[in-house]
Amino acid sequence: MNRSIRLDAVLIQAVIAGALSFSHLHDLADAAGQSGWKAWAYPISVDLLLVAAWRRLRTARGDRAAWAWFVIALIASLGANIATAGLLDLDNVPAWLRIVVAGWPALAFLGGTLLVHTPADTTPAPALEPTEESAPVDLLRTDDTTPELDTAPEHTEPAPELPAAESAPEPTPVPASVPPALLDHARKLADNHRATTGTPLPIDNLRAQLGLPATVVDSIAAHLQLA
């Protein structure tokens, strides 16, 4: 409800101000010798130039030409309002004012044409390059240079195939210590067998004659170098 009331008040104020300005411009043009329909056309010409310049300023606030034509139209509107407030004798208008009023249509046409047909400069401003002071500081860097990372895959040559390691010879088992008396007895049995048969004494035969565990007999055979 409040919003609609404010909008109505603004519209009413705009209508009143427009009607008064329109009337003042009409009276000034009529007093300057522009009678009939020409006097009614002058207020429309001034207001249209003012609106065109304002619309151009909304799209390009830095447009100097739009500001210039906006000021010209505003001076024409304000000047007419002030001149018709009793400061000017409308029955005896000076010659310079008649010249201004007569030349206004050409001036307004020129301004409106330039505002409408001159493209606005909408080129975006170039982005500012970061300076040393504004550039973000890399807290992880400890030097002043940034190493360039080589992202290209490096060509690596295949590693030469190493020859297969030769199998190491199995270590010869070290025979366990055997009592000398037992070793002498076993040597005598081996010598007798060799003297009788001419062949080395088999380990199984030695094991049967000694009646000892296999590990002990194997150690004796290792000392005697029996197959």
Coordinates of C-alpha atoms in Angstrom, one line a residue:
M1 CA 0.0 0.0 0.0
N2 CA 2.8 2.4 0.9
R3 CA 4.6 1.7 -2.3
S4 CA 1.6 2.5 -4.4
I5 CA 1.1 5.8 -2.6
R6 CA 4.7 6.8 -3.2
L7 CA 4.4 5.9 -6.9
D8 CA 1.3 7.9 -7.2
A9 CA 2.9 10.9 -5.5
V10 CA 5.9 10.7 -7.8
L11 CA 3.7 10.5 -10.9
I12 CA 1.6 13.4 -9.8
Q13 CA 4.7 15.5 -9.1
A14 CA 6.1 14.6 -12.5
V15 CA 2.9 15.6 -14.3
I16 CA 2.8 18.9 -12.4
A17 CA 6.4 19.7 -13.1
G18 CA 6.2 18.7 -16.7
A19 CA 3.0 20.8 -17.3
L20 CA 4.6 23.9 -15.7
S21 CA 7.8 23.5 -17.7
F22 CA 5.9 22.9 -20.9
S23 CA 3.8 26.0 -20.3
H24 CA 6.9 28.2 -19.6
L25 CA 8.6 27.0 -22.7
H26 CA 5.5 27.6 -24.8
D27 CA 5.1 31.1 -23.4
L28 CA 8.7 32.0 -24.1
A29 CA 8.6 30.6 -27.7
D30 CA 5.3 32.5 -28.3
A31 CA 6.8 35.7 -27.0
A32 CA 9.9 35.2 -29.2
G33 CA 7.8 35.2 -32.3
Q34 CA 7.1 31.4 -32.6
S35 CA 3.3 31.5 -32.6
G36 CA 0.7 28.8 -33.3
W37 CA 1.7 25.1 -33.3
K38 CA 5.4 26.1 -33.4
A39 CA 5.2 27.4 -29.8
W40 CA 3.7 24.0 -28.7
A41 CA 6.5 22.1 -30.5
Y42 CA 9.4 23.8 -28.6
P43 CA 8.7 22.3 -25.2
I44 CA 8.5 18.8 -26.8
S45 CA 11.8 19.4 -28.6
V46 CA 13.6 20.5 -25.3
D47 CA 12.2 17.6 -23.2
L48 CA 13.0 15.0 -25.9
L49 CA 16.6 16.2 -26.1
L50 CA 16.8 16.1 -22.3
V51 CA 15.4 12.5 -22.2
A52 CA 17.7 11.3 -25.0
A53 CA 20.8 12.7 -23.3
W54 CA 19.7 11.1 -19.9
R55 CA 19.2 7.7 -21.5
R56 CA 22.7 8.0 -23.1
L57 CA 24.2 8.8 -19.8
R58 CA 22.7 5.7 -18.2
T59 CA 24.5 3.4 -20.7
A60 CA 27.8 5.4 -20.9
R61 CA 28.3 7.6 -17.8
G62 CA 31.7 8.8 -19.1
D63 CA 30.3 10.1 -22.5
R64 CA 31.2 13.8 -22.6
A65 CA 29.0 14.4 -25.6
A66 CA 26.0 13.1 -23.7
W67 CA 26.8 15.3 -20.7
A68 CA 27.2 18.3 -23.0
W69 CA 23.8 17.9 -24.6
F70 CA 22.2 17.1 -21.3
V71 CA 23.5 20.4 -19.9
I72 CA 22.3 22.3 -23.0
A73 CA 18.8 20.9 -22.7
L74 CA 18.7 21.5 -19.0
I75 CA 19.8 25.2 -19.4
A76 CA 17.1 25.7 -22.1
S77 CA 14.4 24.3 -19.8
L78 CA 15.6 26.1 -16.6
G79 CA 16.2 29.3 -18.6
A80 CA 12.6 29.3 -19.9
N81 CA 11.2 28.6 -16.4
I82 CA 13.3 31.5 -14.9
A83 CA 12.7 33.9 -17.7
T84 CA 8.9 33.6 -17.5
A85 CA 8.9 34.1 -13.7
G86 CA 8.8 37.9 -14.2
L87 CA 12.5 38.5 -15.0
L88 CA 11.8 39.0 -18.7
D89 CA 9.4 41.3 -20.4
L90 CA 7.6 38.9 -22.7
D91 CA 6.1 41.8 -24.6
N92 CA 9.6 43.1 -25.5
V93 CA 11.9 40.1 -26.0
P94 CA 15.5 41.0 -26.8
A95 CA 16.9 40.2 -30.2
W96 CA 19.5 37.7 -29.0
L97 CA 16.8 35.6 -27.3
R98 CA 14.7 35.6 -30.5
I99 CA 17.9 34.3 -32.3
V100 CA 18.4 31.5 -29.7
V101 CA 14.7 30.4 -29.9
A102 CA 14.8 30.4 -33.7
G103 CA 18.0 28.4 -33.9
W104 CA 16.9 25.9 -31.3
P105 CA 15.3 23.4 -33.7
A106 CA 18.5 22.9 -35.7
L107 CA 20.5 22.6 -32.5
A108 CA 18.1 20.1 -31.0
F109 CA 18.0 18.1 -34.2
L110 CA 21.8 17.9 -34.3
G111 CA 22.0 16.9 -30.7
G112 CA 19.4 14.2 -31.0
T113 CA 21.0 12.8 -34.1
L114 CA 24.4 12.6 -32.5
L115 CA 23.0 10.9 -29.4
V116 CA 21.1 8.3 -31.3
H117 CA 23.5 7.4 -34.1
T118 CA 26.9 7.7 -32.4
P119 CA 27.8 4.3 -30.9
A120 CA 28.7 4.3 -27.2
D121 CA 32.1 3.2 -26.3
T122 CA 31.5 0.0 -24.5
T123 CA 35.0 -1.4 -24.7
P124 CA 35.8 -3.0 -21.4
A125 CA 38.7 -1.5 -19.5
P126 CA 41.9 -3.5 -19.8
A127 CA 42.6 -5.8 -16.8
L128 CA 45.3 -4.5 -14.6
E129 CA 48.4 -6.6 -14.5
P130 CA 49.3 -7.6 -10.9
T131 CA 52.3 -5.7 -9.6
E132 CA 55.0 -6.9 -7.3
E133 CA 53.1 -5.3 -4.3
S134 CA 49.7 -6.7 -5.2
A135 CA 50.8 -10.1 -6.4
P136 CA 50.1 -12.9 -3.9
V137 CA 53.1 -14.1 -2.1
D138 CA 53.9 -17.8 -2.3
L139 CA 54.6 -18.8 1.3
L140 CA 56.0 -22.1 0.3
R141 CA 58.8 -20.6 -1.9
T142 CA 62.1 -19.9 -0.4
D143 CA 64.0 -18.7 -3.4
D144 CA 63.4 -15.9 -5.9
T145 CA 63.2 -18.2 -8.9
T146 CA 60.5 -20.6 -10.0
P147 CA 61.8 -23.8 -11.5
E148 CA 60.2 -24.7 -14.7
L149 CA 58.6 -28.1 -14.5
D150 CA 59.2 -30.3 -17.5
T151 CA 55.9 -32.1 -18.0
A152 CA 57.0 -33.9 -21.2
P153 CA 57.6 -37.5 -20.7
E154 CA 61.3 -38.3 -20.7
H155 CA 62.6 -41.0 -23.1
T156 CA 64.3 -43.5 -20.9
E157 CA 66.3 -46.3 -22.4
P158 CA 65.6 -49.7 -21.1
A159 CA 67.9 -51.0 -18.5
P160 CA 70.4 -53.6 -19.9
E161 CA 69.5 -57.1 -19.0
L162 CA 72.0 -58.4 -16.5
P163 CA 73.3 -61.9 -17.2
A164 CA 71.8 -64.5 -14.9
A165 CA 74.0 -65.1 -12.0
E166 CA 75.8 -68.3 -12.1
S167 CA 74.7 -70.7 -9.5
A168 CA 77.3 -70.8 -6.8
P169 CA 78.7 -74.2 -6.0
E170 CA 77.1 -75.8 -3.1
P171 CA 79.4 -75.7 -0.1
T172 CA 81.0 -78.9 0.8
P173 CA 79.7 -80.1 4.1
V174 CA 82.3 -80.0 6.8
P175 CA 82.5 -83.4 8.5
A176 CA 81.7 -83.5 12.2
S177 CA 84.5 -84.3 14.6
V178 CA 85.0 -88.0 15.2
P179 CA 87.0 -89.5 18.0
P180 CA 90.5 -90.5 16.7
A181 CA 90.1 -94.1 18.0
L182 CA 86.9 -94.6 16.1
L183 CA 88.3 -93.0 13.0
D184 CA 91.3 -95.4 13.2
H185 CA 89.0 -98.3 13.5
A186 CA 87.0 -97.3 10.5
R187 CA 90.1 -96.7 8.5
K188 CA 91.3 -100.3 9.2
L189 CA 88.0 -101.7 8.1
A190 CA 88.2 -99.7 4.9
D191 CA 91.8 -100.8 4.2
N192 CA 91.0 -104.4 4.8
H193 CA 88.0 -104.2 2.4
R194 CA 90.2 -102.5 -0.3
A195 CA 92.9 -105.1 0.2
T196 CA 90.4 -107.9 -0.1
T197 CA 88.2 -106.7 -2.9
G198 CA 90.2 -103.9 -4.5
T199 CA 87.2 -101.5 -4.2
P200 CA 86.4 -98.8 -1.6
L201 CA 84.3 -99.8 1.3
P202 CA 80.7 -98.9 0.8
I203 CA 79.1 -96.6 3.4
D204 CA 76.2 -99.0 4.0
N205 CA 78.8 -101.8 4.7
L206 CA 80.6 -99.5 7.1
R207 CA 77.4 -98.5 8.8
A208 CA 76.5 -102.2 9.2
Q209 CA 80.0 -103.1 10.7
L210 CA 80.1 -100.2 13.1
G211 CA 76.5 -100.2 14.2
L212 CA 76.5 -96.5 14.7
P213 CA 73.9 -93.9 13.7
A214 CA 73.9 -92.8 10.1
T215 CA 75.1 -89.2 10.9
V216 CA 78.2 -90.5 12.7
V217 CA 78.9 -93.0 9.9
D218 CA 78.6 -90.2 7.3
S219 CA 81.0 -88.1 9.2
I220 CA 83.5 -91.0 9.4
A221 CA 83.0 -91.6 5.6
A222 CA 83.7 -87.9 5.0
H223 CA 86.9 -88.1 6.8
L224 CA 87.9 -91.3 5.0
Q225 CA 86.6 -89.8 1.7
L226 CA 84.5 -92.9 1.0
A227 CA 82.0 -92.7 -1.8

